[in-house]
């Protein structure tokens, strides 16, 4: 039960921080900070794909409706959620995932987190910017935006975990 | 039938994903091109009122700059009031005349949400159709053109800003009258491009570019920017003109929505002419 409340609070927190803080931060050079995929990433590993997709649709549409992006975030987040099980399987530990461990940077280790979350974030960002431009002749600009937005988003995601995840996990 | 069911069972994840993805993509493409409803935009009452609370908290960040701008605007207006003029012709009687009729009305508004680094940027205003805002009206500030109303709900409206790809405002070079369309390349919030000026025209650097007032959306002569750079496009007899916007969209707060009283008349006349030619 407490898990459920924790995830609901986290859901609201990610909407608020994305819409009211990170969407307003403009670093220039096309850098765009997007941390809401972290919410989908932090959900339990054994959660099936259907609630995962439903939750990412809900989260995406809430963020879209508050930032005038009309389904752009939703589409990218759905792709992220769809790819999550595949990537998790790809980088699974030798004897499978321990159901007691949560998929965050502390319990699964730094190396694992960098690989899985990094790859998923690349998929998410690439999908997002490609759809936003929707022009193949601006592919270079898309790649530039992806290449500089990913490190920035990744750093904020790590920071968020150090700030909030530790406290909730050591109970 | 059984095969069909096994097919569905086998690909149920992919089908569910495709369903949701299709929904998201269809909203994205319909909203960008033909906005019908405002439920999923910041014009909806829920998002609108949340953004208004946030704006109440953050609007003071640019307060001094905005105040200076308002003051400058006031001075410019005061210069045009009767008390700033010296009476030259004594002894003439002033009578009310009907030579001038008002064509444009302006509705003041405040920007409560905006982005500047996306490919297409939309701004949210705190007024809506209750205050007479409808799709297609122009929006400008004291310093320059801001955009065109994209859709509106009862109390809020969303502006398609000059920082979108296909804003296509009718603009012209003030001195020479060459006209073209305003576009934005998605890279720099301080610079836009002007499209459609033939390259046999000589351009002056820092020549002012203003609205042309062709579509009845903006009055003629609202500043847009200044010509910063012009390069020739290969294979086309056109200039690629880079403009420096006169308005800084990143700190914009107070804007005016243009209401064209004579728009209906203009549209009626134009459609009449088109009908005559069977178009």
mmCIF file of N, CA, C and O in Angstrom, chain A residues 42-75:
data_model
loop_
_atom_site.group_PDB
_atom_site.id
_atom_site.type_symbol
_atom_site.label_atom_id
_atom_site.label_comp_id
_atom_site.label_asym_id
_atom_site.label_seq_id
_atom_site.Cartn_x
_atom_site.Cartn_y
_atom_site.Cartn_z
ATOM 1 N N UNK A 42 11.681 3.837 -12.972
ATOM 2 C CA UNK A 42 11.767 3.439 -11.569
ATOM 3 C C UNK A 42 10.645 2.513 -11.120
ATOM 4 O O UNK A 42 10.673 2.011 -10.005
ATOM 5 N N UNK A 43 9.658 2.264 -11.963
ATOM 6 C CA UNK A 43 8.598 1.336 -11.594
ATOM 7 C C UNK A 43 9.183 -0.068 -11.431
ATOM 8 O O UNK A 43 10.203 -0.375 -12.049
ATOM 9 N N UNK A 44 8.548 -0.923 -10.607
ATOM 10 C CA UNK A 44 9.112 -2.256 -10.363
ATOM 11 C C UNK A 44 9.359 -3.035 -11.653
ATOM 12 O O UNK A 44 8.610 -2.905 -12.623
ATOM 13 N N UNK A 45 10.415 -3.840 -11.647
ATOM 14 C CA UNK A 45 10.800 -4.580 -12.848
ATOM 15 C C UNK A 45 9.712 -5.569 -13.261
ATOM 16 O O UNK A 45 9.446 -5.757 -14.440
ATOM 17 N N UNK A 46 9.047 -6.173 -12.241
ATOM 18 C CA UNK A 46 8.112 -7.257 -12.574
ATOM 19 C C UNK A 46 6.763 -6.718 -13.064
ATOM 20 O O UNK A 46 5.913 -7.501 -13.480
ATOM 21 N N UNK A 47 6.580 -5.414 -13.048
ATOM 22 C CA UNK A 47 5.318 -4.837 -13.533
ATOM 23 C C UNK A 47 5.144 -5.148 -15.017
ATOM 24 O O UNK A 47 6.074 -4.990 -15.801
ATOM 25 N N UNK A 48 3.921 -5.602 -15.386
ATOM 26 C CA UNK A 48 3.748 -6.029 -16.778
ATOM 27 C C UNK A 48 3.650 -4.826 -17.708
ATOM 28 O O UNK A 48 3.497 -3.685 -17.265
ATOM 29 N N UNK A 49 3.738 -5.092 -18.997
ATOM 30 C CA UNK A 49 3.849 -4.012 -19.985
ATOM 31 C C UNK A 49 2.567 -3.187 -20.092
ATOM 32 O O UNK A 49 2.614 -1.990 -20.364
ATOM 33 N N UNK A 50 1.398 -3.815 -19.829
ATOM 34 C CA UNK A 50 0.150 -3.071 -20.007
ATOM 35 C C UNK A 50 -0.002 -1.888 -19.041
ATOM 36 O O UNK A 50 -0.228 -0.765 -19.493
ATOM 37 N N UNK A 51 0.127 -2.143 -17.713
ATOM 38 C CA UNK A 51 0.084 -0.965 -16.833
ATOM 39 C C UNK A 51 1.197 0.027 -17.128
ATOM 40 O O UNK A 51 1.019 1.234 -16.985
ATOM 41 N N UNK A 52 2.338 -0.496 -17.590
ATOM 42 C CA UNK A 52 3.462 0.375 -17.918
ATOM 43 C C UNK A 52 3.077 1.348 -19.042
ATOM 44 O O UNK A 52 3.294 2.561 -18.938
ATOM 45 N N UNK A 53 2.474 0.790 -20.098
ATOM 46 C CA UNK A 53 2.063 1.632 -21.233
ATOM 47 C C UNK A 53 0.950 2.581 -20.824
ATOM 48 O O UNK A 53 0.960 3.762 -21.181
ATOM 49 N N UNK A 54 -0.008 2.069 -20.023
ATOM 50 C CA UNK A 54 -1.126 2.918 -19.601
ATOM 51 C C UNK A 54 -0.620 4.089 -18.764
ATOM 52 O O UNK A 54 -1.022 5.242 -18.966
ATOM 53 N N UNK A 55 0.315 3.786 -17.835
ATOM 54 C CA UNK A 55 0.856 4.843 -16.985
ATOM 55 C C UNK A 55 1.643 5.857 -17.798
ATOM 56 O O UNK A 55 1.541 7.071 -17.552
ATOM 57 N N UNK A 56 2.410 5.376 -18.777
ATOM 58 C CA UNK A 56 3.207 6.334 -19.547
ATOM 59 C C UNK A 56 2.304 7.201 -20.416
ATOM 60 O O UNK A 56 2.586 8.380 -20.625
ATOM 61 N N UNK A 57 1.181 6.614 -20.866
ATOM 62 C CA UNK A 57 0.228 7.430 -21.636
ATOM 63 C C UNK A 57 -0.347 8.537 -20.762
ATOM 64 O O UNK A 57 -0.403 9.704 -21.150
ATOM 65 N N UNK A 58 -0.721 8.147 -19.532
ATOM 66 C CA UNK A 58 -1.316 9.110 -18.587
ATOM 67 C C UNK A 58 -0.332 10.225 -18.243
ATOM 68 O O UNK A 58 -0.669 11.412 -18.271
ATOM 69 N N UNK A 59 0.897 9.830 -17.943
ATOM 70 C CA UNK A 59 1.916 10.811 -17.575
ATOM 71 C C UNK A 59 2.223 11.726 -18.756
ATOM 72 O O UNK A 59 2.300 12.945 -18.615
ATOM 73 N N UNK A 60 2.357 11.124 -19.933
ATOM 74 C CA UNK A 60 2.693 11.914 -21.116
ATOM 75 C C UNK A 60 1.613 12.920 -21.445
ATOM 76 O O UNK A 60 1.889 14.089 -21.709
ATOM 77 N N UNK A 61 0.361 12.480 -21.391
ATOM 78 C CA UNK A 61 -0.723 13.372 -21.779
ATOM 79 C C UNK A 61 -0.882 14.504 -20.760
ATOM 80 O O UNK A 61 -1.207 15.630 -21.122
ATOM 81 N N UNK A 62 -0.591 14.215 -19.472
ATOM 82 C CA UNK A 62 -0.668 15.292 -18.473
ATOM 83 C C UNK A 62 0.390 16.343 -18.747
ATOM 84 O O UNK A 62 0.133 17.546 -18.631
ATOM 85 N N UNK A 63 1.596 15.887 -19.096
ATOM 86 C CA UNK A 63 2.663 16.856 -19.363
ATOM 87 C C UNK A 63 2.372 17.618 -20.647
ATOM 88 O O UNK A 63 2.528 18.834 -20.712
ATOM 89 N N UNK A 64 1.872 16.907 -21.663
ATOM 90 C CA UNK A 64 1.559 17.555 -22.937
ATOM 91 C C UNK A 64 0.521 18.650 -22.782
ATOM 92 O O UNK A 64 0.646 19.723 -23.351
ATOM 93 N N UNK A 65 -0.527 18.340 -21.990
ATOM 94 C CA UNK A 65 -1.616 19.311 -21.904
ATOM 95 C C UNK A 65 -1.184 20.571 -21.178
ATOM 96 O O UNK A 65 -1.816 21.607 -21.290
ATOM 97 N N UNK A 66 -0.098 20.502 -20.420
ATOM 98 C CA UNK A 66 0.342 21.708 -19.718
ATOM 99 C C UNK A 66 1.495 22.399 -20.413
ATOM 100 O O UNK A 66 1.943 23.445 -19.971
ATOM 101 N N UNK A 67 2.024 21.827 -21.468
ATOM 102 C CA UNK A 67 3.130 22.525 -22.119
ATOM 103 C C UNK A 67 2.901 22.714 -23.611
ATOM 104 O O UNK A 67 3.842 23.009 -24.332
ATOM 105 N N UNK A 68 1.662 22.554 -24.086
ATOM 106 C CA UNK A 68 1.321 22.822 -25.484
ATOM 107 C C UNK A 68 2.176 22.046 -26.458
ATOM 108 O O UNK A 68 2.651 22.577 -27.450
ATOM 109 N N UNK A 69 2.407 20.776 -26.169
ATOM 110 C CA UNK A 69 3.179 19.983 -27.113
ATOM 111 C C UNK A 69 2.310 18.944 -27.803
ATOM 112 O O UNK A 69 2.793 18.187 -28.639
ATOM 113 N N UNK A 70 1.028 18.882 -27.457
ATOM 114 C CA UNK A 70 0.053 18.090 -28.220
ATOM 115 C C UNK A 70 0.470 16.652 -28.517
ATOM 116 O O UNK A 70 0.562 16.256 -29.663
ATOM 117 N N UNK A 71 0.724 15.854 -27.483
ATOM 118 C CA UNK A 71 0.980 14.432 -27.747
ATOM 119 C C UNK A 71 2.413 14.075 -28.076
ATOM 120 O O UNK A 71 2.716 12.923 -28.316
ATOM 121 N N UNK A 72 3.296 15.062 -28.111
ATOM 122 C CA UNK A 72 4.696 14.803 -28.446
ATOM 123 C C UNK A 72 5.386 14.016 -27.337
ATOM 124 O O UNK A 72 6.033 12.995 -27.584
ATOM 125 N N UNK A 73 5.218 14.490 -26.090
ATOM 126 C CA UNK A 73 5.819 13.789 -24.956
ATOM 127 C C UNK A 73 5.194 12.405 -24.796
ATOM 128 O O UNK A 73 5.882 11.440 -24.481
ATOM 129 N N UNK A 74 3.874 12.322 -25.010
ATOM 130 C CA UNK A 74 3.181 11.034 -24.865
ATOM 131 C C UNK A 74 3.770 9.994 -25.801
ATOM 132 O O UNK A 74 4.071 8.877 -25.400
ATOM 133 N N UNK A 75 3.935 10.406 -27.054
ATOM 134 C CA UNK A 75 4.434 9.477 -28.052
ATOM 135 C C UNK A 75 5.837 8.987 -27.695
ATOM 136 O O UNK A 75 6.129 7.788 -27.748
#
